XYZ file of C-alpha atoms in Angstrom:
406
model
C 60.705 101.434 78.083
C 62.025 98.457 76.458
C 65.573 99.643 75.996
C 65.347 100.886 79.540
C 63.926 96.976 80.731
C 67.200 95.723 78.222
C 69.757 98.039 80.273
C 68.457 96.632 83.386
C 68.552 92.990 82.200
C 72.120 93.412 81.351
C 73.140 95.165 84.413
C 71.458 92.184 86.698
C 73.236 89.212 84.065
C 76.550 91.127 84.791
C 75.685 91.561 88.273
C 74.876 87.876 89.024
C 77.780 86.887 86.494
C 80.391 88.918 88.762
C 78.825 87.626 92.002
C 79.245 83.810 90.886
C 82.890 84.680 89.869
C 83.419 86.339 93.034
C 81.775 83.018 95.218
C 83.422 80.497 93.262
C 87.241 81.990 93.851
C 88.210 81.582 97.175
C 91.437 84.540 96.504
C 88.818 87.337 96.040
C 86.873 85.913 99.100
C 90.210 86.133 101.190
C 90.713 89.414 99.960
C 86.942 90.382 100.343
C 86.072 89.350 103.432
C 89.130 86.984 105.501
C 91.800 90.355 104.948
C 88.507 93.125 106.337
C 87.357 90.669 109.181
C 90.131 89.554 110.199
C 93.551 91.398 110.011
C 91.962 94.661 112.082
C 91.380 91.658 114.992
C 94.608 90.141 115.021
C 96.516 93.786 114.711
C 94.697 95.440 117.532
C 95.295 92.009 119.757
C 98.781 92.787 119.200
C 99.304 96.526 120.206
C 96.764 95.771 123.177
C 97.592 97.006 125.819
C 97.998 100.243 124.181
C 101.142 101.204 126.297
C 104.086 99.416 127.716
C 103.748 99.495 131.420
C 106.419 98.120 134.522
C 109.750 98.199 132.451
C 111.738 96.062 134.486
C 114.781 98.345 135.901
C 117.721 97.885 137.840
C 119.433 100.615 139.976
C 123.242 101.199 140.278
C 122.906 103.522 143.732
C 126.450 105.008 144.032
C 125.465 107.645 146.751
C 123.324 105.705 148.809
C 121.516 108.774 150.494
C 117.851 109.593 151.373
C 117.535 111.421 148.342
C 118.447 108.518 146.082
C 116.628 106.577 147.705
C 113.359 108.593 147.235
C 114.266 109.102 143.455
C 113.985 105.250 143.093
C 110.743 104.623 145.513
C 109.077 107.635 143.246
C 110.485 106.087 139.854
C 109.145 102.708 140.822
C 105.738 104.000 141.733
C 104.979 105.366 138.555
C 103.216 102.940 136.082
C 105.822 102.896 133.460
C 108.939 101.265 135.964
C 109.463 98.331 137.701
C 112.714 98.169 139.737
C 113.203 94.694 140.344
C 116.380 95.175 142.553
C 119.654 96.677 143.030
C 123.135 96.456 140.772
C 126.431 96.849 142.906
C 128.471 98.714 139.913
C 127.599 99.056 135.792
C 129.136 95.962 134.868
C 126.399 93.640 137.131
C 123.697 95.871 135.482
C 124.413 95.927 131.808
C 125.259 91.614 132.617
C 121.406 91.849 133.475
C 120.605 93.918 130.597
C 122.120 91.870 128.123
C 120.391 88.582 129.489
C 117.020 90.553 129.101
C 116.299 90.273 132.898
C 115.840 94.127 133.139
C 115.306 96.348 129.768
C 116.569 99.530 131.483
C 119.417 100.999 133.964
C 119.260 103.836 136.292
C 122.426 104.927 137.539
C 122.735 107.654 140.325
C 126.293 109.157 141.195
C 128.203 109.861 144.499
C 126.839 112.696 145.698
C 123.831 113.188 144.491
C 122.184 113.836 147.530
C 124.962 116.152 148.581
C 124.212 118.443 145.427
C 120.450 118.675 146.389
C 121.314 119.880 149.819
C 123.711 122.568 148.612
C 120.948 123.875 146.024
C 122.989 122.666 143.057
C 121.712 120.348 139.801
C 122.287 116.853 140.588
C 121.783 114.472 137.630
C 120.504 110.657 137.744
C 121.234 109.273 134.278
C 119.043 106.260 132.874
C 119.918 103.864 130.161
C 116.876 101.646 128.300
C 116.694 99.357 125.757
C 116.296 100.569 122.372
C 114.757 97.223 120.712
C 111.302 98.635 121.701
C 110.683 102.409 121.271
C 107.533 102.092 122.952
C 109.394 101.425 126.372
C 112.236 104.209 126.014
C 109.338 106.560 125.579
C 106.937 104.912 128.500
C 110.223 105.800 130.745
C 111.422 108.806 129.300
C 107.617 109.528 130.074
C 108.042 108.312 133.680
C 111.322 109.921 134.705
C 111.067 113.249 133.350
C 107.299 113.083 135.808
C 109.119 112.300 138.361
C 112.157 114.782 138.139
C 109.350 117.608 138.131
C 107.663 116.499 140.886
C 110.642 116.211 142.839
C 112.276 119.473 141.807
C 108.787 121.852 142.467
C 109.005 120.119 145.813
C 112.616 120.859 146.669
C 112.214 124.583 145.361
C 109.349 124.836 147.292
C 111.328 124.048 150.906
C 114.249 126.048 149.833
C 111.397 128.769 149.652
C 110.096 128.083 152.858
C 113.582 128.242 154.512
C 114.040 131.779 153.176
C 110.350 133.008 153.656
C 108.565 130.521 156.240
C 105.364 129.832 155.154
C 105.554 130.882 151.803
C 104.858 127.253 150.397
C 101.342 127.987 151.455
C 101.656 130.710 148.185
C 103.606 128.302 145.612
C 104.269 124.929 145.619
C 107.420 125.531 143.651
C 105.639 124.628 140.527
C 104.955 128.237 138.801
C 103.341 126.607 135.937
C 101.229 123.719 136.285
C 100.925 121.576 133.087
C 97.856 119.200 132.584
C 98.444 117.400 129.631
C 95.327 115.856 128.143
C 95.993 114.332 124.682
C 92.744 114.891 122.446
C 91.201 111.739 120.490
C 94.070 109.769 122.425
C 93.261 110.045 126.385
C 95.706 107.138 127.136
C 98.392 108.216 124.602
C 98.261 104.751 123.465
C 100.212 103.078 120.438
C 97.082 100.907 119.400
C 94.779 104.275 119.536
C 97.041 106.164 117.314
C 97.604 103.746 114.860
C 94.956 101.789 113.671
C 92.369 104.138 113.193
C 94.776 104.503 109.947
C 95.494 101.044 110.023
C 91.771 99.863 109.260
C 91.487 102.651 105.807
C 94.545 101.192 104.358
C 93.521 97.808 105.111
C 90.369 98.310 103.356
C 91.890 100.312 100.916
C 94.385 97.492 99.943
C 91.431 94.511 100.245
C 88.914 96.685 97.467
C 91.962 96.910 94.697
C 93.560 93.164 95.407
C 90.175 91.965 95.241
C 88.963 93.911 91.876
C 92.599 93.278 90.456
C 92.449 89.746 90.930
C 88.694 89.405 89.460
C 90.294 90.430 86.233
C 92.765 87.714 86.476
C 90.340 85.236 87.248
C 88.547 86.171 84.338
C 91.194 84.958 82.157
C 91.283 82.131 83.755
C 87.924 81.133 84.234
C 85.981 82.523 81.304
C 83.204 79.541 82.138
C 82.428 81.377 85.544
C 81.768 84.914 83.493
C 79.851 83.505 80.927
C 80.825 86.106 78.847
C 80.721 85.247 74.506
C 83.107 87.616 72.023
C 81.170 86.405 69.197
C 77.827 87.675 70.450
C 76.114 91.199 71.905
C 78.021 91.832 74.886
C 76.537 94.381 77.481
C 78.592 97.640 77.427
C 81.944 98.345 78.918
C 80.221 101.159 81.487
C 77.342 98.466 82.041
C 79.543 95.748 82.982
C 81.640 98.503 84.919
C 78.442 99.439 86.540
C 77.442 95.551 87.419
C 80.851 94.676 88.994
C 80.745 97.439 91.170
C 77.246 97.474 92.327
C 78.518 93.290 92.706
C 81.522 94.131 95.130
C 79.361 96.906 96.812
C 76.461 94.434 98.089
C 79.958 92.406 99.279
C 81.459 95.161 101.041
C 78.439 96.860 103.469
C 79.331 94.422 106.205
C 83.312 94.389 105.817
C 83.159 98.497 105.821
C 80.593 98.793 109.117
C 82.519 96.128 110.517
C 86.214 98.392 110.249
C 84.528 101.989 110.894
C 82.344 101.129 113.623
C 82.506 97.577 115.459
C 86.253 97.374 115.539
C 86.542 100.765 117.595
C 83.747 99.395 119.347
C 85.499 96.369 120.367
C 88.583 97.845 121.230
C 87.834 100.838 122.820
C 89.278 103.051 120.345
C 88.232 106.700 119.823
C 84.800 107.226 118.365
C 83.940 110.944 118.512
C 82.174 110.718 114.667
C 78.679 110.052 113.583
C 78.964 106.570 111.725
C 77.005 107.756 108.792
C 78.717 110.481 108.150
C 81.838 108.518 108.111
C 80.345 105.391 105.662
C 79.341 109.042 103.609
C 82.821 110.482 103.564
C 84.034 107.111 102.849
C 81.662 105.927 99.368
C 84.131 107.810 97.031
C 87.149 106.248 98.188
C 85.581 102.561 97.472
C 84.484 104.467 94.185
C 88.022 105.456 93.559
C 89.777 102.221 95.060
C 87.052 100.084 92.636
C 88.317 102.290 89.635
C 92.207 101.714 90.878
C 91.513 97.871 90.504
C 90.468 98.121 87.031
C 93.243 99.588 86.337
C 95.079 97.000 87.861
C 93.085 94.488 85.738
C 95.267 95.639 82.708
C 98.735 94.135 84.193
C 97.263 91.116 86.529
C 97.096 87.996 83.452
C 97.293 85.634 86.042
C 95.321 86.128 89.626
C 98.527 85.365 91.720
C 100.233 88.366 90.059
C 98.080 90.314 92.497
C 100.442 88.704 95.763
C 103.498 91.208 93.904
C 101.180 93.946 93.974
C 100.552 93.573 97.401
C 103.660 92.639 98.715
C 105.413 96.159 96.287
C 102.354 98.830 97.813
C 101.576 97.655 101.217
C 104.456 99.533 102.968
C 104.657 101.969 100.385
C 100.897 103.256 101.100
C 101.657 103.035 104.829
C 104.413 105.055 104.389
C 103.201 107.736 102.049
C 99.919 108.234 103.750
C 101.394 110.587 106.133
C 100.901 107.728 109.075
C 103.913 107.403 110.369
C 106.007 110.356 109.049
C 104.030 114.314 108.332
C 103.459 114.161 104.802
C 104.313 118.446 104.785
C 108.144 116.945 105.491
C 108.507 114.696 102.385
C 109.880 115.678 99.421
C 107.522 116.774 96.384
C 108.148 114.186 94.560
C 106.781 111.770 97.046
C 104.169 114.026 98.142
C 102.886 114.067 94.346
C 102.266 110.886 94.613
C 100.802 110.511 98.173
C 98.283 113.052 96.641
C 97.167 110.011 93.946
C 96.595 107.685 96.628
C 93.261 107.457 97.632
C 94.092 106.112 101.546
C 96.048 109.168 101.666
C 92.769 111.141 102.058
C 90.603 108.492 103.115
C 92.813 108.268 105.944
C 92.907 111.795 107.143
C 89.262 112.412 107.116
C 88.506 109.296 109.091
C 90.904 110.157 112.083
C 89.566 113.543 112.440
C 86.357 112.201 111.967
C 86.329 109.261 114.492
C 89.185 110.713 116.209
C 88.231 114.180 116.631
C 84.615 114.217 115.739
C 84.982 115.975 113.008
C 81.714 116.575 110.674
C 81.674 115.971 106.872
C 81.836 119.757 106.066
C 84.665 119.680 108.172
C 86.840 117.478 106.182
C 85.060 118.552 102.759
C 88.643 119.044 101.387
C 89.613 115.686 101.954
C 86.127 114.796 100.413
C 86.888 116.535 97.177
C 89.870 115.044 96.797
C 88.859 111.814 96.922
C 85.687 112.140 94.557
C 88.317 113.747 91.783
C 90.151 110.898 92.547
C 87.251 108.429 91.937
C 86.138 110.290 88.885
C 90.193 109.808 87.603
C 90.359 106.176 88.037
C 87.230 105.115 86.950
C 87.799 107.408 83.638
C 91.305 105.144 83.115
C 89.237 101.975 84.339
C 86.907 102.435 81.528
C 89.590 103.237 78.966
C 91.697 99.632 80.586
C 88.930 97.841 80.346
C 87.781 98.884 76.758
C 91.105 98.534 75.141
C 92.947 96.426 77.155
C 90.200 93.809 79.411
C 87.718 93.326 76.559
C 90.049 92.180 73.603
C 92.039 89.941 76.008
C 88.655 88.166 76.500
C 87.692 88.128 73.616
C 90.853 86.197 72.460
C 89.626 83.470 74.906
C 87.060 82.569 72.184
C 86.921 81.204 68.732
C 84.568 82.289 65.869
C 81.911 79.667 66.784
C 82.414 81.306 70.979
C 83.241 78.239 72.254
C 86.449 78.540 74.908
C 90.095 77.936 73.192
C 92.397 75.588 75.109
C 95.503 76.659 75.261
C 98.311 75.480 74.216
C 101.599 74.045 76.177
C-alpha cells in the first residue's frame, strides 16, 4: 500500500511539474493549443467555397451560326463559366487573358455549325488558365457536360428524321450516367482535403509540442524542479506523468479537429465520434512516444522550428494525401509505413468520410498501436540514456543549478 501511495505521489509531482512547464512556455502553448484551434479555421476559410464557380470566359465565334451560338448560351449556363463577352480573333482574347480579365478562351471554328448539319464531328476547342488547377478542372467539368448534352440531343433528331417518333424510345443518350461522388457530394477541394489536413495537423502539434518540452527542460530546469543529486521518480513514471500531462491538454484540441471543425464547415461526417477519438488514442500514444524521441536532438526549444519546417511537407506528401501511396517507390513507402499520420489519416477519412466502423479500419488500428508500442520503447531508451544525464549535468553535487558559462 505504501509503495503503491509513493508511485502515485510521484506520478501527480511529475504530473503537476510537466503541467507548470507546459503553462509557463508560451512555444508549447502555441503548439498545444494556437496550431489545433486555429490553423484548421484559417485553412478551411481559405478553400471555402469548396469549388471554383463562374470562370470568367471569352468567346472567339468564327462561324457565327445557331449552333455556336447555343454551345455558348449552354456553356454559360452551367455553374462553372461565365462568358463575359465576345473576342473578334485570338489575339483580342489571349490580350484579355494575359491582363487576367478572363482566365479561359473558347474558340469555335468556321463551320462548325455546317459539320453538325451534315452529321459530321465538329470540334469547339477551349483554352484556360493553368495558374489554378481547380478552374481547368471546374471547366473541363463544365464543357465536357455540355458536349453530352448537346450530342444525345442531336443524335436523338437525326433519329427522329430516319424513324419519326422514335425519340419517344431514346433520347440519344443509350447510357445515362449519374455521377454521385460518395463522402464528397459537392466534389469539393475543401471536402477532400482537410479531413487529412486536420490528422496531420494534430499529428505535427503532439511531437513539436513534446519535442520542445524537452528543450525547455534544459533551459528551464527551475520550472521542472527536477534534483540529479536526489531520488528521482522513474524514467517510465515521469514518461507516464508527461503524458497523462499533455493528455488532460489535448481532450479539447482533439474534439475540437474530429468533430466541431466538420461541424462548422459542413464537411463529411458519416462516423460515430467516439469511435473515431477510439481509433485515434494510439496515434497520440505513438505521436507522444515520437516526441521523446525528438527530445534527444532538440538542446535548444527553437531547434523544434527546423523540425517543423524539414517534416511538414514531407508527412503531407508521404501520407498518401495527395499522391496513392501503392504508386511510390518502396523506399518511400517504407517509410510512409513509420509515420503514424500515415494511418491515422486513412482510418479517419473512411471513418468520417465513409462511415466506416472501428472493425472496419482495424488494420489501420493495428498499425498504429505497433507503432505506439515502437516509439514509446525508443522514448524510454532516449530518455534514459540520453534526457536524464543531460539533466542531470544541469546540477552540481550540492543540486543547486550550474550557470553556464560564455
Amino acid at each position: 500500500m505504501k509503495k503503491n501511495i509513493s508511485l502515485f505521489r510521484q506520478l501527480f509531482d511529475v504530473y503537476c511539474r510537466e503541467f507548470r512547464l507546459v503553462v509557463h512556455d508560451q512555444g508549447i502553448i502555441l503548439f498545444f493549443l494556437f496550431l489545433p484551434l486555429a490553423y484548421p479555421v484559417i485553412y478551411s476559410l481559405i478553400y471555402n467555397p469548396e469549388v471554383v464557380r463562374d470562370v470568367r470566359m471569352v468567346v472567339v465565334d468564327h462561324d457565327r451560326t445557331s449552333r455556336s451560338r447555343e454551345l455558348v448560351r449552354n456553356i454559360d449556363a452551367t455553374q462553372n463559366a461565365w462568358v463575359i463577352g465576345y473576342a473578334a480573333e485570338m489575339g483580342e482574347a489571349r490580350r484579355a487573358m494575359d491582363s487576367h480579365k478572363c482566365y479561359a478562351i473558347m474558340e469555335i471554328p468556321e463551320g462548325f455549325g455546317q459539320k453538325i448539319g451534315r452529321g459530321e464531328q465538329a470540334n469547339a476547342v477551349i483554352y484556360v488558365e493553368s495558374s489554378l488547377l481547380l478552374r481547368y478542372r471546374g471547366l473541363l467539368m463544365g464543357s465536357n457536360a455540355v458536349a453530352q448534352a448537346m450530342g444525345a440531343e442531336i443524335r436523338s433528331e437525326k433519329i427522329d428524321l430516319v424513324a419519326p417518333l422514335a425519340s419517344t424510345i431514346t433520347d440519344g443518350n443509350l447510357m445515362d450516367i449519374d455521377n454521385v461522388a460518395m463522402g464528397n457530394i459537392e466534389s469539393g477541394f475543401d471536402s477532400f482535403i482537410m479531413p487529412g489536413v486536420l490528422i496531420l495537423i494534430l499529428h505535427q502539434c503532439i511531437v513539436l509540442a513534446v519535442g520542445m518540452a524537452g528543450g525547455a527542460k534544459r533551459e528551464r530546469p527551475e520550472l521542472i524542479g527536477y534534483n540529479g543529486v536526489n531520488a528521482m521518480p522513474s524514467v517510465a513514471m515521469t514518461m507516464l506523468g508527461q503524458m497523462l500531462c499533455y493528455i488532460t491538454i489535448l481532450i479539447v484540441p482533439v474534439f475540437f479537429l474530429i468533430h466541431y471543425v466538420p461541424l462548422i464547415f459542413a464537411f463529411p461526417m458519416a462516423g460515430s465520434v467516439w469511435q473515431i477519438f477510439t481509433f485515434l488514442v494510439p496515434m497520440v500514444l505513438a505521436c507522444m512516444g515520437l516526441g521523446f524521441c525528438v527530445q534527444g536532438i532538440v538542446w535548444e526549444r527553437e531547434s523544434v522550428f527546423v523540425i517543423w519546417v524539414v517534416t511538414s511537407v514531407m508527412f503531407l506528401f508521404l501520407s498518401g494525401l495527395t499522391w496513392p501511396r501503392y504508386a511510390m517507390p518502396p523506399v518511400w513507402m517504407a517509410i510512409s509505413d513509420c509515420i503514424p499520420a500515415t494511418w491515422g489519416l486513412e482510418g479517419f477519412i473512411r471513418m468520417n468520410t465513409n462511415g466506416a466502423s472501428l472493425s472496419q479500419v482495424s488494420g489501420d488500428y493495428l498499425h498504429l498501436w505497433i507503432l505506439a508500442g515502437v516509439y514509446l520503447t525508443l522514448g524510454y531508451c532516449v530518455q534514459r540514456w540520453v534526457v536524464r544525464p543531460s539533466l542531470n549535468k544541469g546540477y552540481d553535487s550540492y543540486g543547486f543549478v550550474r550557470v553556464r558559462e560564455i
